[in-house]
CSV table of C-alpha atoms in Angstrom, one decimal:
chain,number,residue,atom,x,y,z
A,20,MET,CA,-1.2,37.3,-2.0
A,21,LYS,CA,-3.2,38.7,0.9
A,22,VAL,CA,-2.0,42.1,2.1
A,23,PRO,CA,-2.3,42.6,5.8
A,24,GLU,CA,-4.1,45.8,6.6
A,25,GLU,CA,-1.4,47.3,8.7
A,26,ARG,CA,1.1,46.9,5.9
A,27,VAL,CA,-1.0,48.5,3.2
A,28,SER,CA,-0.1,52.0,4.1
A,29,ALA,CA,3.6,51.3,3.7
A,30,ALA,CA,3.3,48.9,0.8
A,31,THR,CA,3.7,50.7,-2.5
A,32,PHE,CA,1.9,49.9,-5.6
A,33,GLU,CA,5.2,49.2,-7.3
A,34,ASN,CA,6.2,46.5,-4.7
A,35,LEU,CA,2.9,44.8,-5.1
A,36,ALA,CA,2.4,45.1,-8.8
A,37,MET,CA,5.7,44.5,-10.5
A,38,PRO,CA,6.2,40.9,-9.2
A,39,LEU,CA,3.0,40.1,-11.1
A,40,PHE,CA,4.3,41.6,-14.4
A,41,ASP,CA,5.5,38.4,-16.1
A,42,GLN,CA,2.4,36.3,-15.3
A,43,LEU,CA,0.0,39.2,-16.2
A,44,TYR,CA,1.8,39.5,-19.6
A,45,ASN,CA,1.6,35.8,-20.2
A,46,PHE,CA,-2.1,35.8,-19.4
A,47,ALA,CA,-2.7,38.9,-21.6
A,48,ARG,CA,-0.8,37.3,-24.5
A,49,TRP,CA,-2.9,34.2,-24.2
A,50,LEU,CA,-6.1,36.1,-24.1
A,51,THR,CA,-5.3,38.5,-27.0
A,52,GLN,CA,-3.2,36.1,-29.1
A,53,ASP,CA,-1.3,39.2,-30.3
A,54,THR,CA,1.9,40.8,-28.9
A,55,ALA,CA,1.0,44.5,-29.5
A,56,GLU,CA,-2.5,44.0,-28.1
A,57,ALA,CA,-1.1,42.2,-25.0
A,58,GLU,CA,1.3,45.0,-24.4
A,59,ASP,CA,-1.5,47.6,-24.6
A,60,LEU,CA,-3.6,45.4,-22.3
A,61,VAL,CA,-0.9,45.1,-19.7
A,62,GLN,CA,-0.1,48.8,-19.9
A,63,GLU,CA,-3.8,49.7,-19.5
A,64,THR,CA,-4.0,47.3,-16.5
A,65,TYR,CA,-1.1,49.0,-14.7
A,66,THR,CA,-2.4,52.5,-15.5
A,67,LYS,CA,-5.9,51.7,-14.3
A,68,ALA,CA,-4.6,49.8,-11.2
A,69,LEU,CA,-2.3,52.7,-10.3
A,70,ARG,CA,-5.1,55.2,-10.6
A,71,GLY,CA,-7.5,53.0,-8.6
A,72,PHE,CA,-5.0,51.9,-6.0
A,73,SER,CA,-6.5,54.1,-3.4
A,74,SER,CA,-9.8,52.1,-3.8
A,75,PHE,CA,-8.1,48.8,-3.3
A,76,GLN,CA,-9.5,47.2,-0.2
A,77,PRO,CA,-6.7,46.3,2.3
A,78,GLY,CA,-6.8,42.7,3.3
A,79,THR,CA,-8.3,41.5,0.0
A,80,ASN,CA,-6.5,39.7,-2.7
A,81,PHE,CA,-4.3,42.0,-4.7
A,82,ARG,CA,-3.4,39.4,-7.4
A,83,ALA,CA,-7.1,38.7,-8.1
A,84,TRP,CA,-7.7,42.5,-8.2
A,85,MET,CA,-5.0,42.9,-10.8
A,86,TYR,CA,-6.3,40.0,-12.9
A,87,ARG,CA,-9.8,41.3,-12.7
A,88,ILE,CA,-8.7,44.7,-14.0
A,89,LEU,CA,-6.8,43.1,-16.8
A,90,ARG,CA,-9.7,40.8,-17.7
A,91,ASN,CA,-12.3,43.6,-17.6
A,92,SER,CA,-10.0,45.7,-19.8
A,93,PHE,CA,-9.8,42.8,-22.2
A,94,LEU,CA,-13.6,42.3,-22.2
A,95,SER,CA,-14.1,46.0,-23.1
A,96,SER,CA,-11.6,45.8,-26.0
A,97,ARG,CA,-12.7,45.0,-29.5
A,98,THR,CA,-11.0,41.6,-29.4
A,99,GLY,CA,-12.5,40.8,-26.0
A,100,LEU,CA,-16.0,41.8,-27.0
A,101,ARG,CA,-15.7,39.5,-30.1
A,102,THR,CA,-14.2,36.5,-28.3
A,103,MET,CA,-16.2,36.4,-25.1
A,104,VAL,CA,-19.6,36.3,-26.8
A,105,THR,CA,-19.6,32.6,-26.3
A,106,ILE,CA,-19.7,32.9,-22.5
A,107,GLU,CA,-23.2,34.4,-22.7
A,108,GLY,CA,-24.6,31.1,-24.1
A,109,GLU,CA,-23.0,29.0,-21.5
A,110,ALA,CA,-25.3,26.1,-20.6
A,111,ASP,CA,-25.2,23.9,-17.5
A,112,GLU,CA,-25.4,20.8,-19.6
A,113,ASN,CA,-23.0,18.5,-21.2
A,114,LEU,CA,-21.2,17.9,-18.0
A,115,LEU,CA,-20.9,14.2,-18.6
A,116,PRO,CA,-17.4,12.9,-18.4
A,117,ALA,CA,-15.6,12.3,-21.6
A,118,GLU,CA,-14.8,8.8,-22.6
A,119,SER,CA,-11.6,7.7,-21.0
A,120,SER,CA,-9.2,4.8,-20.9
A,121,THR,CA,-9.1,4.7,-24.6
A,122,PRO,CA,-5.8,4.3,-26.5
A,123,GLU,CA,-6.1,8.1,-27.3
A,124,SER,CA,-6.1,9.0,-23.6
A,125,ILE,CA,-2.8,7.3,-23.2
A,126,LEU,CA,-1.5,9.3,-26.2
A,127,ILE,CA,-2.5,12.5,-24.5
A,128,GLU,CA,0.3,11.9,-22.1
A,129,GLN,CA,2.6,11.9,-25.1
A,130,ALA,CA,1.2,15.2,-26.6
A,131,ASP,CA,4.2,17.5,-26.9
A,132,ARG,CA,4.2,21.0,-25.6
A,133,GLU,CA,3.5,22.6,-28.9
A,134,THR,CA,0.4,20.4,-29.5
A,135,VAL,CA,-0.9,21.4,-26.1
A,136,GLN,CA,-0.2,25.1,-26.8
A,137,GLN,CA,-2.0,24.8,-30.2
A,138,ALA,CA,-5.0,23.2,-28.5
A,139,LEU,CA,-5.1,25.8,-25.8
A,140,ALA,CA,-5.0,28.6,-28.4
A,141,ASP,CA,-7.9,26.9,-30.2
A,142,LEU,CA,-10.1,26.8,-27.1
A,143,PRO,CA,-12.8,29.5,-26.7
A,144,VAL,CA,-11.5,32.3,-24.5
A,145,PRO,CA,-13.7,31.4,-21.4
A,146,SER,CA,-12.3,27.9,-21.4
A,147,ARG,CA,-8.7,29.1,-22.1
A,148,GLU,CA,-8.8,31.7,-19.4
A,149,ILE,CA,-10.1,29.5,-16.6
A,150,LEU,CA,-7.5,26.8,-17.4
A,151,LEU,CA,-4.7,29.3,-17.4
A,152,LEU,CA,-5.9,30.8,-14.0
A,153,CYS,CA,-6.2,27.3,-12.5
A,154,GLU,CA,-3.2,25.5,-13.9
A,155,VAL,CA,-0.6,28.2,-14.8
A,156,GLU,CA,-1.4,30.8,-12.2
A,157,GLU,CA,-2.3,28.1,-9.7
A,158,MET,CA,-5.2,30.1,-8.3
A,159,SER,CA,-7.6,28.5,-5.9
A,160,TYR,CA,-11.2,28.2,-6.8
A,161,GLN,CA,-11.9,31.1,-4.5
A,162,GLU,CA,-9.4,33.3,-6.3
A,163,ILE,CA,-10.8,32.3,-9.7
A,164,ALA,CA,-14.3,33.1,-8.5
A,165,GLU,CA,-13.1,36.6,-7.4
A,166,THR,CA,-11.2,37.2,-10.6
A,167,LEU,CA,-14.0,36.1,-13.0
A,168,ALA,CA,-16.8,37.4,-10.7
A,169,ILE,CA,-18.6,34.1,-10.8
A,170,PRO,CA,-19.8,31.7,-8.1
A,171,ILE,CA,-17.5,28.8,-7.1
A,172,GLY,CA,-20.0,26.3,-8.4
A,173,THR,CA,-19.7,27.9,-11.9
A,174,VAL,CA,-15.9,27.8,-11.5
A,175,MET,CA,-16.1,24.0,-11.0
A,176,SER,CA,-18.4,23.3,-13.9
A,177,ARG,CA,-16.6,25.7,-16.3
A,178,LEU,CA,-13.3,24.2,-15.3
A,179,PHE,CA,-14.5,20.7,-16.0
A,180,ARG,CA,-16.0,21.8,-19.3
A,181,ALA,CA,-12.7,23.4,-20.3
A,182,ARG,CA,-10.7,20.3,-19.5
A,183,LYS,CA,-13.1,18.2,-21.4
A,184,ALA,CA,-12.9,20.5,-24.4
A,185,LEU,CA,-9.1,20.5,-24.3
A,186,ARG,CA,-9.0,16.7,-24.0
A,187,GLU,CA,-11.1,16.4,-27.1
A,188,LEU,CA,-9.1,18.9,-29.0
A,189,LEU,CA,-5.9,17.1,-28.1
A,190,ARG,CA,-7.4,13.8,-29.2
A,191,GLU,CA,-8.3,15.3,-32.6
A,192,LYS,CA,-4.8,16.7,-33.0
A,193,ILE,CA,-3.1,13.5,-32.0
A,194,LYS,CA,-5.3,11.5,-34.3
A,195,GLY,CA,-4.8,14.0,-37.1
A,196,GLY,CA,-1.0,13.9,-36.5
A,197,ARG,CA,-0.9,10.1,-36.6
A,198,HIS,CA,-3.0,9.9,-39.8
A,199,GLY,CA,-0.9,12.6,-41.3
A,200,VAL,CA,2.3,10.6,-40.9
B,9,MET,CA,-19.1,6.9,-18.0
B,10,ALA,CA,-16.5,6.0,-15.5
B,11,CYS,CA,-18.2,3.3,-13.5
B,12,GLU,CA,-21.6,2.0,-12.4
B,13,GLN,CA,-21.7,4.1,-9.2
B,14,TRP,CA,-22.1,7.2,-11.4
B,15,SER,CA,-24.3,5.7,-14.0
B,16,ASP,CA,-27.3,8.2,-13.8
B,17,ARG,CA,-27.0,11.7,-15.2
B,18,GLN,CA,-27.1,13.5,-11.9
B,19,GLY,CA,-24.5,11.2,-10.5
B,20,ALA,CA,-22.3,11.7,-13.5
B,21,GLU,CA,-22.5,15.5,-13.2
B,22,GLU,CA,-21.6,15.3,-9.5
B,23,TYR,CA,-18.8,13.0,-10.3
B,24,SER,CA,-17.4,15.2,-13.1
B,25,THR,CA,-17.2,18.3,-10.9
B,26,LYS,CA,-16.0,16.4,-7.9
B,27,LEU,CA,-13.2,14.7,-9.8
B,28,SER,CA,-12.0,18.1,-11.2
B,29,ALA,CA,-12.0,19.5,-7.6
B,30,TYR,CA,-10.3,16.4,-6.3
B,31,VAL,CA,-7.5,16.7,-8.9
B,32,ASP,CA,-7.2,20.4,-7.9
B,33,GLY,CA,-7.1,19.6,-4.2
B,34,GLU,CA,-10.3,21.7,-3.7
B,35,LEU,CA,-12.5,19.1,-2.1
B,36,ASP,CA,-13.2,19.3,1.7
B,37,PRO,CA,-11.3,16.6,3.7
B,38,THR,CA,-14.4,14.3,4.0
B,39,GLU,CA,-15.2,14.3,0.3
B,40,ASP,CA,-11.6,14.1,-0.6
B,41,SER,CA,-11.0,10.9,1.4
B,42,LEU,CA,-14.3,9.4,0.2
B,43,LEU,CA,-13.4,10.0,-3.5
B,44,GLY,CA,-9.8,8.9,-2.8
B,45,ALA,CA,-11.1,5.6,-1.4
B,46,HIS,CA,-13.3,5.1,-4.4
B,47,LEU,CA,-10.4,5.8,-6.9
B,48,ARG,CA,-8.3,3.2,-5.1
B,49,LYS,CA,-10.9,0.5,-5.8
B,50,CYS,CA,-12.2,1.6,-9.2
B,51,ALA,CA,-9.8,1.3,-12.1
B,52,ALA,CA,-12.0,3.2,-14.6
B,53,CYS,CA,-12.4,6.2,-12.3
B,54,ALA,CA,-8.7,6.1,-11.4
B,55,ALA,CA,-7.8,6.2,-15.1
B,56,ASP,CA,-10.2,9.2,-15.5
B,57,ALA,CA,-8.4,11.0,-12.6
B,58,LEU,CA,-5.0,10.2,-14.0
B,59,GLU,CA,-5.9,11.6,-17.3
B,60,GLN,CA,-7.1,14.8,-15.7
B,61,VAL,CA,-3.8,15.0,-13.8
B,62,ARG,CA,-1.9,14.5,-17.1
B,63,ILE,CA,-3.9,17.3,-18.8
B,64,LYS,CA,-3.3,19.6,-15.8
B,65,ARG,CA,0.4,19.0,-15.9
B,66,SER,CA,0.5,19.5,-19.7
B,67,VAL,CA,-1.3,22.8,-19.4
B,68,GLN,CA,1.0,23.9,-16.5
B,69,MET,CA,4.0,23.4,-18.7
B,70,ALA,CA,2.5,24.6,-22.0
B,71,GLY,CA,0.8,27.6,-20.5
B,72,LYS,CA,4.0,29.3,-19.4
B,73,ARG,CA,4.7,30.4,-23.0
B,74,TYR,CA,5.1,34.1,-23.4
B,75,SER,CA,7.6,36.6,-22.1
B,76,ALA,CA,7.4,40.3,-22.5
B,77,SER,CA,10.3,42.1,-24.2
B,78,PRO,CA,12.9,43.7,-21.9
B,79,GLU,CA,12.0,47.1,-23.4
B,80,PHE,CA,8.3,46.7,-22.5
B,81,ARG,CA,9.1,45.4,-19.0
B,82,ASN,CA,11.4,48.4,-18.4
B,83,ARG,CA,8.8,50.8,-19.6
B,84,ILE,CA,6.2,49.5,-17.2
B,85,ALA,CA,8.7,49.3,-14.4
B,86,LYS,CA,9.9,52.8,-15.0
B,87,ALA,CA,6.3,54.2,-15.2
B,88,THR,CA,5.3,52.3,-12.0
B,89,SER,CA,8.4,53.3,-10.2
B,90,ILE,CA,8.0,57.0,-11.0
B,91,ALA,CA,4.4,57.0,-10.1
B,92,SER,CA,5.0,55.1,-6.8
B,93,LYS,CA,7.5,57.6,-5.4
B,94,PRO,CA,5.0,60.2,-4.3
B,95,ARG,CA,3.1,57.6,-2.3
B,96,ARG,CA,6.3,56.5,-0.5
B,97,GLN,CA,7.4,60.1,0.2
B,98,ILE,CA,4.0,61.1,1.4
B,99,VAL,CA,4.1,58.2,3.9
B,100,TRP,CA,7.5,59.3,5.1
B,101,HIS,CA,6.5,62.9,5.6
B,102,TRP,CA,3.4,62.0,7.3
B,103,GLN,CA,5.2,59.9,9.9
B,104,ILE,CA,8.0,62.3,10.6
B,105,LEU,CA,6.1,65.5,10.3
B,106,ALA,CA,2.7,64.4,11.7
B,107,VAL,CA,2.6,66.9,14.6
B,108,PRO,CA,3.9,70.0,12.8
B,109,ALA,CA,1.7,69.2,9.8
B,110,LEU,CA,-1.3,69.0,12.1
B,111,LEU,CA,-0.5,72.4,13.6
B,112,LEU,CA,0.0,73.8,10.1
B,113,LEU,CA,-3.3,72.4,9.0
B,114,ILE,CA,-5.1,74.0,12.0
B,115,ILE,CA,-3.5,77.3,11.3
B,116,SER,CA,-4.1,77.3,7.6
B,117,VAL,CA,-7.7,76.4,8.0
B,118,ALA,CA,-8.1,79.2,10.5
B,119,VAL,CA,-6.3,81.7,8.4
B,120,ASN,CA,-7.9,81.3,5.0
B,121,PHE,CA,-10.4,78.7,3.7
B,122,TYR,CA,-9.9,79.8,0.1
B,123,VAL,CA,-6.2,79.4,0.1
B,124,GLY,CA,-6.6,75.8,1.1
B,125,ARG,CA,-9.2,75.2,-1.6
B,126,ASP,CA,-7.0,76.8,-4.2
B,127,SER,CA,-4.0,74.7,-3.1
B,128,THR,CA,-6.1,71.6,-3.4
B,129,HIS,CA,-7.2,72.6,-6.9
B,130,ARG,CA,-3.6,73.2,-7.9
B,131,GLN,CA,-2.5,69.8,-6.5
B,132,ARG,CA,-5.3,68.2,-8.4
B,133,VAL,CA,-4.2,69.8,-11.6
B,134,TYR,CA,-0.5,68.9,-11.0
B,135,SER,CA,-1.4,65.3,-10.1
B,136,GLU,CA,-3.5,65.0,-13.3
B,137,LEU,CA,-0.6,66.4,-15.4
B,138,ALA,CA,1.9,64.0,-13.7
B,139,ASP,CA,-0.5,61.1,-14.6
B,140,LEU,CA,-0.7,62.3,-18.2
B,141,HIS,CA,3.1,62.6,-18.3
B,142,VAL,CA,3.7,59.1,-16.9
B,143,ALA,CA,0.9,57.5,-18.9
B,144,ALA,CA,2.4,58.9,-22.1
B,145,LEU,CA,5.9,57.7,-21.4
B,146,ALA,CA,4.5,54.2,-20.6
B,147,SER,CA,2.6,54.1,-23.8
B,148,ALA,CA,3.9,52.2,-26.8
B,149,THR,CA,3.3,55.4,-28.8
B,150,PRO,CA,4.1,58.3,-26.5
B,151,VAL,CA,3.6,60.8,-29.3
B,152,ASP,CA,1.3,60.8,-32.3
B,153,VAL,CA,3.5,63.2,-34.3
B,154,VAL,CA,7.0,61.9,-34.2
B,155,SER,CA,9.5,64.6,-35.3
B,156,THR,CA,12.3,66.7,-33.9
B,157,ASP,CA,11.4,69.5,-36.3
B,158,ARG,CA,9.2,72.2,-34.7
B,159,HIS,CA,8.0,73.1,-38.2
B,160,THR,CA,6.5,69.6,-38.5
B,161,VAL,CA,5.1,69.3,-35.0
B,162,LYS,CA,3.4,72.7,-34.7
B,163,PRO,CA,1.4,72.4,-38.0
B,164,TRP,CA,0.3,68.9,-37.0
B,165,PHE,CA,-1.8,70.4,-34.2
B,166,GLN,CA,-3.7,72.7,-36.6
B,167,GLY,CA,-7.4,71.8,-36.6
B,168,LYS,CA,-6.9,69.4,-33.6
B,169,ILE,CA,-6.8,72.0,-30.9
B,170,PRO,CA,-8.5,75.4,-30.7
B,171,PHE,CA,-5.4,77.5,-30.4
B,172,SER,CA,-1.9,77.9,-31.8
B,173,PHE,CA,1.5,78.2,-30.0
B,174,ASN,CA,5.1,78.8,-30.9
B,175,LEU,CA,7.9,76.3,-30.4
B,176,PRO,CA,11.5,77.4,-29.7
B,177,GLU,CA,14.6,76.9,-31.8
B,178,LEU,CA,16.5,74.2,-29.9
B,179,GLN,CA,19.7,74.2,-31.8
B,180,GLY,CA,22.6,74.8,-29.4
B,181,SER,CA,20.5,73.8,-26.4
B,182,GLU,CA,20.5,70.4,-24.6
B,183,PHE,CA,16.9,69.8,-25.5
B,184,THR,CA,15.5,67.7,-28.3
B,185,LEU,CA,11.9,67.7,-29.4
B,186,LEU,CA,10.5,64.2,-29.7
B,187,GLY,CA,7.0,65.0,-30.9
B,188,GLY,CA,3.5,65.7,-29.6
B,189,ARG,CA,0.0,64.5,-29.1
B,190,VAL,CA,-3.4,65.9,-28.3
B,191,THR,CA,-4.3,65.6,-24.6
B,192,TYR,CA,-7.2,66.6,-22.4
B,193,LEU,CA,-7.5,68.3,-19.1
B,194,ALA,CA,-10.8,69.3,-17.5
B,195,GLN,CA,-12.5,68.0,-20.7
B,196,ALA,CA,-10.6,70.6,-22.8
B,197,PRO,CA,-8.2,69.8,-25.5
B,198,GLY,CA,-4.5,70.8,-25.3
B,199,ALA,CA,-1.1,70.1,-26.7
B,200,HIS,CA,1.2,67.6,-25.0
B,201,LEU,CA,4.8,68.0,-26.3
B,202,ILE,CA,7.6,65.7,-25.2
B,203,PHE,CA,11.2,67.0,-25.1
B,204,GLN,CA,14.3,65.0,-24.2
B,205,VAL,CA,17.3,66.1,-22.2
B,206,ARG,CA,20.1,63.7,-21.4
B,207,LYS,CA,17.8,60.6,-21.8
B,208,HIS,CA,15.1,62.2,-19.6
B,209,GLU,CA,11.7,63.0,-21.1
B,210,VAL,CA,10.1,66.3,-20.1
B,211,SER,CA,6.4,67.0,-20.9
B,212,VAL,CA,5.1,70.4,-21.9
B,213,PHE,CA,1.4,70.9,-21.7
B,214,ILE,CA,-0.3,73.9,-23.3
B,215,PHE,CA,-4.0,74.7,-22.6
B,216,GLN,CA,-6.2,77.7,-23.0
B,217,ASP,CA,-6.0,79.6,-19.7
B,218,ARG,CA,-9.8,80.1,-19.5
B,219,ILE,CA,-10.4,76.4,-18.9
B,220,PHE,CA,-9.1,77.0,-15.3
B,221,GLY,CA,-12.0,79.4,-14.7
B,222,ASP,CA,-12.2,83.1,-13.8
B,223,ARG,CA,-9.9,82.5,-10.9
B,224,GLY,CA,-7.4,80.5,-12.9
B,225,GLU,CA,-4.4,82.6,-11.9
B,226,GLU,CA,-5.4,82.4,-8.2
B,227,THR,CA,-6.1,78.7,-8.2
B,228,VAL,CA,-3.5,77.3,-10.5
B,229,GLY,CA,-1.1,80.1,-10.1
B,230,SER,CA,2.1,80.9,-12.0
B,231,SER,CA,5.2,79.7,-10.5
B,232,SER,CA,8.2,82.1,-10.3
B,233,GLY,CA,10.4,79.1,-10.9
B,234,PRO,CA,10.1,75.2,-10.9
B,235,VAL,CA,8.3,73.8,-7.9
B,236,SER,CA,8.6,70.2,-6.7
B,237,VAL,CA,5.3,68.3,-6.9
B,238,LEU,CA,4.9,64.6,-6.4
B,239,SER,CA,8.7,64.2,-6.9
B,240,PHE,CA,8.4,65.9,-10.3
B,241,ASN,CA,9.6,69.4,-11.0
B,242,VAL,CA,6.8,71.6,-12.5
B,243,GLU,CA,6.9,75.1,-13.8
B,244,ASN,CA,3.8,76.9,-15.0
B,245,TRP,CA,2.9,80.3,-16.4
B,246,THR,CA,0.4,82.1,-18.6
B,247,GLN,CA,1.3,83.8,-21.9
B,248,GLY,CA,-1.0,85.1,-24.6
B,249,GLY,CA,-4.1,83.5,-23.1
B,250,LEU,CA,-2.4,80.1,-22.9
B,251,ARG,CA,-1.2,78.3,-19.8
B,252,TYR,CA,2.0,76.3,-20.0
B,253,PHE,CA,3.1,73.5,-17.7
B,254,VAL,CA,6.5,72.0,-17.9
B,255,VAL,CA,6.7,68.6,-16.1
B,256,GLY,CA,9.6,66.2,-15.6
B,257,ASP,CA,11.8,64.3,-13.2
B,258,VAL,CA,14.9,66.2,-14.3
B,259,ALA,CA,16.6,68.9,-12.2
B,260,ALA,CA,14.8,72.2,-11.5
B,261,ASN,CA,17.4,74.1,-13.6
B,262,ASP,CA,16.5,71.9,-16.7
B,263,ILE,CA,12.8,72.6,-16.2
B,264,ASP,CA,13.6,76.3,-15.8
B,265,ALA,CA,15.9,76.3,-19.0
B,266,LEU,CA,13.2,74.7,-21.1
B,267,SER,CA,10.5,77.1,-19.7
B,268,LYS,CA,12.7,80.1,-20.7
B,269,LEU,CA,13.2,78.7,-24.2
B,270,LEU,CA,9.4,78.4,-24.5
B,271,ARG,CA,8.7,81.8,-23.1
B,272,ASP,CA,11.2,83.4,-25.5
B,273,ALA,CA,9.7,81.6,-28.5
B,274,HIS,CA,6.8,84.2,-28.4
C-alpha cells in the first residue's frame, strides 16, 4: 500500500490504519499466542502509530510501517524478549533441501487445517512470523525485508528454513497421528 | 537432494533459496524461466516445488485464524476516529483560511512574541491531555480503580500522588463516576478521573499547578468556559494550588456542568 505523496496530506491516519486492523490482530495473536496480549499489542501499535504518524515518510509503505511498529512493540514485550532469543543464534547453515517425494510428503497435502495451525504455533517465532508475512499477508520479499529490517537475502534463507521446519513438524504430526490410530 | 544438478553443497543452497523464491514468484524473469524449464524436465525437483506450493497453500488457509472481538475492534476504531478528526479539520481550515491565517500569523508575530509562545505551550498541553484521554479510553483497562463511589476513588489515590482533591456528589446529576488512574504530564504525577454522561466518557485531569512553571496561569491559562481544542471541549482552572482540566467530546454545556460540580466540591 504505497501512499502517493500528494495524497498524504489529505489521507487520515484512520483511513489508512483501520483497513489493516483485522490482519494486524491476526498477526499479533499468532505472535503472542494469547488474546489479551494480542489486544494490548494491537492497541499499543495504534497508539504509537498515531503519535508517530507525522514522522511517517510519504511515499513509503504504510503497511510495512505498521507491521514494523507492531513487531518492535512485541520484541520489547516480556513475551517477545523471551521468544525471539532464538533469532540471535540464526546460522546460515542447514539450508539443504529436506528429503522430498517420500510417502509423507504426499500426506502433507492431506494435513488438515488444525494440524497446520498446531505446527505453525509450534514453530519458533522468527519462522512463524516470516511464514505469516509471506503466505498470509502476501507481502513481497521487499516488504518483508522492510518490516523485519533484514536484507532480502536473509528473507530468502529464513523463509526457506521456516518452510523446511514446518514441513518436518507436519511430517512428525502426521506420522504421530497415524501411529496413534 | 533433489537431483544431480544440485548435488554439491553450494549448489544445493542456491537451489533451496531459488526454489522458495520461484514458488513465491520472486525470481527475476531470466532465472524464473531457467528454473521453470528445469522443473519441467526433472521430476524430483518438480515434486520438491509442488510440496512447497502445498505448504504455502496450507499456511495461507491455516494462517487466517484469529478475529478480534467486535468490542475490541470498536474500541480501536473509536479511538482512531476521535484522534483522526483534528487532522482532517486542520487540513480543511488550512485550505479555506490559508490567506487570512497567514495575515493573522504575520500580525500576531508582530504584536507579541510571547503570546504566540504561550499559545503553543497551551496547545501542547491540550494535545497531550487529548492523547491521554484517547489512550485511556482505548485501553482494555481505562481505569485502575473501578468504582462509582467517590469515597472509594478518592482514597485510592492516597500515597500515589502528592496532593489530595475533592470529588463532587453526583446524585441528581447526569454524570456517573467510572473510576480513576494515576497519570503523568510533564513528568509529574496527577489524577485522571473518568466520568460518564449519556454514554460519553469525560476525563478530568488534576495536577499541581506549579508543574506548569511560574507563568503557569499565563501559559496554560484558565478558561472562562469550555473551549474547543482538537475537536474536544476543554475547560481548565486553578483551585487550591491544583489545576483542573475537563476534556471530552461531549457538548460544551456538559463540560461546563461537570466543571461547576468539581469547583463546588471544594
